[in-house]
Amino acid sequence: MRRIELAKPVLISRVTDMIDRILQCWCEENGYPRGSVEAGRKAKSLLQWIELGVTDEAELSDLIRNDIVINSR
């Protein structure tokens, strides 16, 4: 099986600000500190979704709220 490499988007301040907002809301809603393991997992998931082309803030928020993750095997 051939592996397809996707180009990673350039993380500009607009995107990183969006990630910070989404993660901050998720942490507040779920009672986790920003530096927790759980918050780190959500941040990684957000980056993976963005790399796949999902850039809508509401959609990204829903994906991590509903715990929809990309399995990286």
PDB file of N, CA and C in Angstrom:
ATOM      1  N   MET A   1       0.844  -1.172   0.000  1.00  0.00           N
ATOM      2  CA  MET A   1       0.000   0.000   0.000  1.00  0.00           C
ATOM      3  C   MET A   1       0.889   1.234   0.000  1.00  0.00           C
ATOM      4  N   ARG A   2       0.565   2.175  -0.827  1.00  0.00           N
ATOM      5  CA  ARG A   2       1.337   3.405  -0.938  1.00  0.00           C
ATOM      6  C   ARG A   2       0.783   4.453   0.015  1.00  0.00           C
ATOM      7  N   ARG A   3       1.645   5.099   0.738  1.00  0.00           N
ATOM      8  CA  ARG A   3       1.238   6.115   1.688  1.00  0.00           C
ATOM      9  C   ARG A   3       1.197   7.470   0.996  1.00  0.00           C
ATOM     10  N   ILE A   4       0.132   8.204   1.227  1.00  0.00           N
ATOM     11  CA  ILE A   4      -0.018   9.535   0.640  1.00  0.00           C
ATOM     12  C   ILE A   4       0.385  10.563   1.682  1.00  0.00           C
ATOM     13  N   GLU A   5       1.306  11.411   1.315  1.00  0.00           N
ATOM     14  CA  GLU A   5       1.741  12.487   2.211  1.00  0.00           C
ATOM     15  C   GLU A   5       0.967  13.752   1.883  1.00  0.00           C
ATOM     16  N   LEU A   6       0.293  14.309   2.870  1.00  0.00           N
ATOM     17  CA  LEU A   6      -0.444  15.541   2.676  1.00  0.00           C
ATOM     18  C   LEU A   6       0.417  16.716   3.101  1.00  0.00           C
ATOM     19  N   ALA A   7       0.363  17.777   2.351  1.00  0.00           N
ATOM     20  CA  ALA A   7       1.113  18.980   2.704  1.00  0.00           C
ATOM     21  C   ALA A   7       0.488  19.602   3.946  1.00  0.00           C
ATOM     22  N   LYS A   8       1.307  19.943   4.921  1.00  0.00           N
ATOM     23  CA  LYS A   8       0.809  20.557   6.145  1.00  0.00           C
ATOM     24  C   LYS A   8       0.595  22.048   5.899  1.00  0.00           C
ATOM     25  N   PRO A   9      -0.528  22.570   6.404  1.00  0.00           N
ATOM     26  CA  PRO A   9      -0.789  23.992   6.206  1.00  0.00           C
ATOM     27  C   PRO A   9       0.150  24.842   7.056  1.00  0.00           C
ATOM     28  N   VAL A  10       0.409  26.021   6.600  1.00  0.00           N
ATOM     29  CA  VAL A  10       1.210  26.964   7.371  1.00  0.00           C
ATOM     30  C   VAL A  10       0.331  27.469   8.506  1.00  0.00           C
ATOM     31  N   LEU A  11       0.812  27.316   9.735  1.00  0.00           N
ATOM     32  CA  LEU A  11       0.013  27.732  10.888  1.00  0.00           C
ATOM     33  C   LEU A  11       0.231  29.217  11.151  1.00  0.00           C
ATOM     34  N   ILE A  12      -0.604  30.024  10.580  1.00  0.00           N
ATOM     35  CA  ILE A  12      -0.526  31.459  10.777  1.00  0.00           C
ATOM     36  C   ILE A  12      -1.242  31.826  12.063  1.00  0.00           C
ATOM     37  N   SER A  13      -1.067  33.055  12.494  1.00  0.00           N
ATOM     38  CA  SER A  13      -1.620  33.453  13.790  1.00  0.00           C
ATOM     39  C   SER A  13      -3.135  33.311  13.842  1.00  0.00           C
ATOM     40  N   ARG A  14      -3.818  33.500  12.739  1.00  0.00           N
ATOM     41  CA  ARG A  14      -5.274  33.349  12.723  1.00  0.00           C
ATOM     42  C   ARG A  14      -5.671  31.926  13.093  1.00  0.00           C
ATOM     43  N   VAL A  15      -4.956  30.962  12.557  1.00  0.00           N
ATOM     44  CA  VAL A  15      -5.257  29.560  12.821  1.00  0.00           C
ATOM     45  C   VAL A  15      -4.886  29.198  14.259  1.00  0.00           C
ATOM     46  N   THR A  16      -3.727  29.635  14.708  1.00  0.00           N
ATOM     47  CA  THR A  16      -3.323  29.314  16.081  1.00  0.00           C
ATOM     48  C   THR A  16      -4.236  29.991  17.094  1.00  0.00           C
ATOM     49  N   ASP A  17      -4.705  31.210  16.779  1.00  0.00           N
ATOM     50  CA  ASP A  17      -5.667  31.875  17.665  1.00  0.00           C
ATOM     51  C   ASP A  17      -6.975  31.083  17.732  1.00  0.00           C
ATOM     52  N   MET A  18      -7.396  30.555  16.593  1.00  0.00           N
ATOM     53  CA  MET A  18      -8.621  29.757  16.549  1.00  0.00           C
ATOM     54  C   MET A  18      -8.460  28.490  17.391  1.00  0.00           C
ATOM     55  N   ILE A  19      -7.320  27.825  17.267  1.00  0.00           N
ATOM     56  CA  ILE A  19      -7.057  26.626  18.062  1.00  0.00           C
ATOM     57  C   ILE A  19      -7.097  26.963  19.546  1.00  0.00           C
ATOM     58  N   ASP A  20      -6.476  28.074  19.924  1.00  0.00           N
ATOM     59  CA  ASP A  20      -6.479  28.491  21.329  1.00  0.00           C
ATOM     60  C   ASP A  20      -7.899  28.726  21.839  1.00  0.00           C
ATOM     61  N   ARG A  21      -8.733  29.387  21.030  1.00  0.00           N
ATOM     62  CA  ARG A  21     -10.121  29.642  21.447  1.00  0.00           C
ATOM     63  C   ARG A  21     -10.891  28.344  21.633  1.00  0.00           C
ATOM     64  N   ILE A  22     -10.780  27.458  20.665  1.00  0.00           N
ATOM     65  CA  ILE A  22     -11.513  26.181  20.731  1.00  0.00           C
ATOM     66  C   ILE A  22     -11.053  25.372  21.940  1.00  0.00           C
ATOM     67  N   LEU A  23      -9.745  25.295  22.129  1.00  0.00           N
ATOM     68  CA  LEU A  23      -9.198  24.517  23.239  1.00  0.00           C
ATOM     69  C   LEU A  23      -9.576  25.125  24.589  1.00  0.00           C
ATOM     70  N   GLN A  24      -9.534  26.448  24.682  1.00  0.00           N
ATOM     71  CA  GLN A  24      -9.911  27.128  25.929  1.00  0.00           C
ATOM     72  C   GLN A  24     -11.362  26.830  26.281  1.00  0.00           C
ATOM     73  N   CYS A  25     -12.250  26.914  25.309  1.00  0.00           N
ATOM     74  CA  CYS A  25     -13.671  26.611  25.553  1.00  0.00           C
ATOM     75  C   CYS A  25     -13.856  25.159  25.981  1.00  0.00           C
ATOM     76  N   TRP A  26     -13.174  24.241  25.295  1.00  0.00           N
ATOM     77  CA  TRP A  26     -13.309  22.824  25.632  1.00  0.00           C
ATOM     78  C   TRP A  26     -12.826  22.566  27.065  1.00  0.00           C
ATOM     79  N   CYS A  27     -11.697  23.150  27.422  1.00  0.00           N
ATOM     80  CA  CYS A  27     -11.155  22.965  28.776  1.00  0.00           C
ATOM     81  C   CYS A  27     -12.112  23.509  29.835  1.00  0.00           C
ATOM     82  N   GLU A  28     -12.672  24.693  29.586  1.00  0.00           N
ATOM     83  CA  GLU A  28     -13.615  25.282  30.537  1.00  0.00           C
ATOM     84  C   GLU A  28     -14.874  24.435  30.665  1.00  0.00           C
ATOM     85  N   GLU A  29     -15.396  23.945  29.546  1.00  0.00           N
ATOM     86  CA  GLU A  29     -16.608  23.128  29.564  1.00  0.00           C
ATOM     87  C   GLU A  29     -16.407  21.797  30.283  1.00  0.00           C
ATOM     88  N   ASN A  30     -15.194  21.259  30.207  1.00  0.00           N
ATOM     89  CA  ASN A  30     -14.940  19.922  30.745  1.00  0.00           C
ATOM     90  C   ASN A  30     -14.113  19.908  32.021  1.00  0.00           C
ATOM     91  N   GLY A  31     -13.722  21.072  32.499  1.00  0.00           N
ATOM     92  CA  GLY A  31     -13.012  21.167  33.770  1.00  0.00           C
ATOM     93  C   GLY A  31     -11.575  20.693  33.750  1.00  0.00           C
ATOM     94  N   TYR A  32     -10.920  20.809  32.595  1.00  0.00           N
ATOM     95  CA  TYR A  32      -9.513  20.417  32.494  1.00  0.00           C
ATOM     96  C   TYR A  32      -8.624  21.646  32.397  1.00  0.00           C
ATOM     97  N   PRO A  33      -7.456  21.599  33.048  1.00  0.00           N
ATOM     98  CA  PRO A  33      -6.503  22.695  32.862  1.00  0.00           C
ATOM     99  C   PRO A  33      -5.893  22.632  31.465  1.00  0.00           C
ATOM    100  N   ARG A  34      -5.448  23.769  30.959  1.00  0.00           N
ATOM    101  CA  ARG A  34      -4.895  23.836  29.598  1.00  0.00           C
ATOM    102  C   ARG A  34      -3.689  22.925  29.406  1.00  0.00           C
ATOM    103  N   GLY A  35      -2.911  22.694  30.426  1.00  0.00           N
ATOM    104  CA  GLY A  35      -1.717  21.869  30.294  1.00  0.00           C
ATOM    105  C   GLY A  35      -1.934  20.387  30.554  1.00  0.00           C
ATOM    106  N   SER A  36      -3.170  19.966  30.674  1.00  0.00           N
ATOM    107  CA  SER A  36      -3.453  18.563  30.997  1.00  0.00           C
ATOM    108  C   SER A  36      -3.218  17.650  29.800  1.00  0.00           C
ATOM    109  N   VAL A  37      -3.082  16.360  30.094  1.00  0.00           N
ATOM    110  CA  VAL A  37      -2.909  15.357  29.044  1.00  0.00           C
ATOM    111  C   VAL A  37      -4.117  15.371  28.111  1.00  0.00           C
ATOM    112  N   GLU A  38      -5.307  15.487  28.687  1.00  0.00           N
ATOM    113  CA  GLU A  38      -6.532  15.493  27.883  1.00  0.00           C
ATOM    114  C   GLU A  38      -6.550  16.685  26.926  1.00  0.00           C
ATOM    115  N   ALA A  39      -6.155  17.860  27.416  1.00  0.00           N
ATOM    116  CA  ALA A  39      -6.106  19.055  26.563  1.00  0.00           C
ATOM    117  C   ALA A  39      -5.068  18.876  25.453  1.00  0.00           C
ATOM    118  N   GLY A  40      -3.959  18.238  25.773  1.00  0.00           N
ATOM    119  CA  GLY A  40      -2.939  17.960  24.758  1.00  0.00           C
ATOM    120  C   GLY A  40      -3.458  17.050  23.666  1.00  0.00           C
ATOM    121  N   ARG A  41      -4.243  16.062  24.043  1.00  0.00           N
ATOM    122  CA  ARG A  41      -4.845  15.157  23.056  1.00  0.00           C
ATOM    123  C   ARG A  41      -5.820  15.899  22.148  1.00  0.00           C
ATOM    124  N   LYS A  42      -6.596  16.790  22.740  1.00  0.00           N
ATOM    125  CA  LYS A  42      -7.542  17.579  21.940  1.00  0.00           C
ATOM    126  C   LYS A  42      -6.802  18.521  20.990  1.00  0.00           C
ATOM    127  N   ALA A  43      -5.722  19.125  21.470  1.00  0.00           N
ATOM    128  CA  ALA A  43      -4.928  20.014  20.613  1.00  0.00           C
ATOM    129  C   ALA A  43      -4.347  19.235  19.431  1.00  0.00           C
ATOM    130  N   LYS A  44      -3.847  18.046  19.697  1.00  0.00           N
ATOM    131  CA  LYS A  44      -3.302  17.202  18.622  1.00  0.00           C
ATOM    132  C   LYS A  44      -4.394  16.845  17.621  1.00  0.00           C
ATOM    133  N   SER A  45      -5.563  16.522  18.118  1.00  0.00           N
ATOM    134  CA  SER A  45      -6.682  16.189  17.246  1.00  0.00           C
ATOM    135  C   SER A  45      -7.062  17.390  16.381  1.00  0.00           C
ATOM    136  N   LEU A  46      -7.099  18.573  16.969  1.00  0.00           N
ATOM    137  CA  LEU A  46      -7.405  19.779  16.197  1.00  0.00           C
ATOM    138  C   LEU A  46      -6.405  19.972  15.065  1.00  0.00           C
ATOM    139  N   LEU A  47      -5.131  19.812  15.369  1.00  0.00           N
ATOM    140  CA  LEU A  47      -4.098  19.971  14.337  1.00  0.00           C
ATOM    141  C   LEU A  47      -4.271  18.954  13.216  1.00  0.00           C
ATOM    142  N   GLN A  48      -4.610  17.735  13.567  1.00  0.00           N
ATOM    143  CA  GLN A  48      -4.818  16.713  12.548  1.00  0.00           C
ATOM    144  C   GLN A  48      -5.997  17.054  11.648  1.00  0.00           C
ATOM    145  N   TRP A  49      -7.084  17.539  12.230  1.00  0.00           N
ATOM    146  CA  TRP A  49      -8.243  17.919  11.420  1.00  0.00           C
ATOM    147  C   TRP A  49      -7.897  19.077  10.492  1.00  0.00           C
ATOM    148  N   ILE A  50      -7.141  20.041  11.000  1.00  0.00           N
ATOM    149  CA  ILE A  50      -6.743  21.184  10.177  1.00  0.00           C
ATOM    150  C   ILE A  50      -5.850  20.722   9.030  1.00  0.00           C
ATOM    151  N   GLU A  51      -4.940  19.797   9.321  1.00  0.00           N
ATOM    152  CA  GLU A  51      -4.073  19.260   8.267  1.00  0.00           C
ATOM    153  C   GLU A  51      -4.875  18.571   7.175  1.00  0.00           C
ATOM    154  N   LEU A  52      -6.033  18.020   7.535  1.00  0.00           N
ATOM    155  CA  LEU A  52      -6.889  17.360   6.546  1.00  0.00           C
ATOM    156  C   LEU A  52      -7.807  18.346   5.821  1.00  0.00           C
ATOM    157  N   GLY A  53      -7.729  19.618   6.203  1.00  0.00           N
ATOM    158  CA  GLY A  53      -8.482  20.642   5.486  1.00  0.00           C
ATOM    159  C   GLY A  53      -9.707  21.179   6.186  1.00  0.00           C
ATOM    160  N   VAL A  54      -9.999  20.717   7.390  1.00  0.00           N
ATOM    161  CA  VAL A  54     -11.143  21.248   8.142  1.00  0.00           C
ATOM    162  C   VAL A  54     -10.683  22.538   8.806  1.00  0.00           C
ATOM    163  N   THR A  55     -11.279  23.661   8.410  1.00  0.00           N
ATOM    164  CA  THR A  55     -10.840  24.951   8.947  1.00  0.00           C
ATOM    165  C   THR A  55     -11.969  25.778   9.542  1.00  0.00           C
ATOM    166  N   ASP A  56     -13.180  25.261   9.511  1.00  0.00           N
ATOM    167  CA  ASP A  56     -14.312  25.978  10.082  1.00  0.00           C
ATOM    168  C   ASP A  56     -14.293  25.819  11.604  1.00  0.00           C
ATOM    169  N   GLU A  57     -14.297  26.937  12.310  1.00  0.00           N
ATOM    170  CA  GLU A  57     -14.172  26.906  13.772  1.00  0.00           C
ATOM    171  C   GLU A  57     -15.305  26.142  14.443  1.00  0.00           C
ATOM    172  N   ALA A  58     -16.522  26.339  13.985  1.00  0.00           N
ATOM    173  CA  ALA A  58     -17.665  25.628  14.589  1.00  0.00           C
ATOM    174  C   ALA A  58     -17.556  24.125  14.352  1.00  0.00           C
ATOM    175  N   GLU A  59     -17.149  23.755  13.160  1.00  0.00           N
ATOM    176  CA  GLU A  59     -17.014  22.328  12.849  1.00  0.00           C
ATOM    177  C   GLU A  59     -15.901  21.690  13.677  1.00  0.00           C
ATOM    178  N   LEU A  60     -14.783  22.387  13.824  1.00  0.00           N
ATOM    179  CA  LEU A  60     -13.689  21.869  14.645  1.00  0.00           C
ATOM    180  C   LEU A  60     -14.125  21.728  16.098  1.00  0.00           C
ATOM    181  N   SER A  61     -14.863  22.706  16.605  1.00  0.00           N
ATOM    182  CA  SER A  61     -15.369  22.632  17.982  1.00  0.00           C
ATOM    183  C   SER A  61     -16.265  21.414  18.166  1.00  0.00           C
ATOM    184  N   ASP A  62     -17.147  21.187  17.200  1.00  0.00           N
ATOM    185  CA  ASP A  62     -18.037  20.020  17.277  1.00  0.00           C
ATOM    186  C   ASP A  62     -17.260  18.711  17.241  1.00  0.00           C
ATOM    187  N   LEU A  63     -16.226  18.653  16.405  1.00  0.00           N
ATOM    188  CA  LEU A  63     -15.432  17.427  16.286  1.00  0.00           C
ATOM    189  C   LEU A  63     -14.769  17.051  17.607  1.00  0.00           C
ATOM    190  N   ILE A  64     -14.203  18.036  18.313  1.00  0.00           N
ATOM    191  CA  ILE A  64     -13.549  17.668  19.573  1.00  0.00           C
ATOM    192  C   ILE A  64     -14.553  17.517  20.709  1.00  0.00           C
ATOM    193  N   ARG A  65     -15.660  18.249  20.652  1.00  0.00           N
ATOM    194  CA  ARG A  65     -16.705  18.077  21.671  1.00  0.00           C
ATOM    195  C   ARG A  65     -17.309  16.676  21.597  1.00  0.00           C
ATOM    196  N   ASN A  66     -17.505  16.206  20.394  1.00  0.00           N
ATOM    197  CA  ASN A  66     -18.098  14.880  20.200  1.00  0.00           C
ATOM    198  C   ASN A  66     -17.047  13.779  20.199  1.00  0.00           C
ATOM    199  N   ASP A  67     -15.807  14.158  20.503  1.00  0.00           N
ATOM    200  CA  ASP A  67     -14.701  13.219  20.626  1.00  0.00           C
ATOM    201  C   ASP A  67     -14.466  12.418  19.344  1.00  0.00           C
ATOM    202  N   ILE A  68     -14.598  13.085  18.208  1.00  0.00           N
ATOM    203  CA  ILE A  68     -14.309  12.451  16.924  1.00  0.00           C
ATOM    204  C   ILE A  68     -12.842  12.702  16.634  1.00  0.00           C
ATOM    205  N   VAL A  69     -12.052  11.640  16.649  1.00  0.00           N
ATOM    206  CA  VAL A  69     -10.603  11.773  16.484  1.00  0.00           C
ATOM    207  C   VAL A  69     -10.141  11.003  15.265  1.00  0.00           C
ATOM    208  N   ILE A  70      -8.977  11.386  14.794  1.00  0.00           N
ATOM    209  CA  ILE A  70      -8.337  10.680  13.690  1.00  0.00           C
ATOM    210  C   ILE A  70      -7.415   9.656  14.304  1.00  0.00           C
ATOM    211  N   ASN A  71      -7.555   8.427  13.914  1.00  0.00           N
ATOM    212  CA  ASN A  71      -6.718   7.359  14.438  1.00  0.00           C
ATOM    213  C   ASN A  71      -5.435   7.297  13.631  1.00  0.00           C
ATOM    214  N   SER A  72      -4.307   7.531  14.283  1.00  0.00           N
ATOM    215  CA  SER A  72      -3.023   7.556  13.574  1.00  0.00           C
ATOM    216  C   SER A  72      -2.271   6.254  13.821  1.00  0.00           C
ATOM    217  N   ARG A  73      -2.530   5.273  13.006  1.00  0.00           N
ATOM    218  CA  ARG A  73      -1.873   3.972  13.148  1.00  0.00           C
ATOM    219  C   ARG A  73      -0.763   3.844  12.172  1.00  0.00           C
TER     220      ARG A  73
END
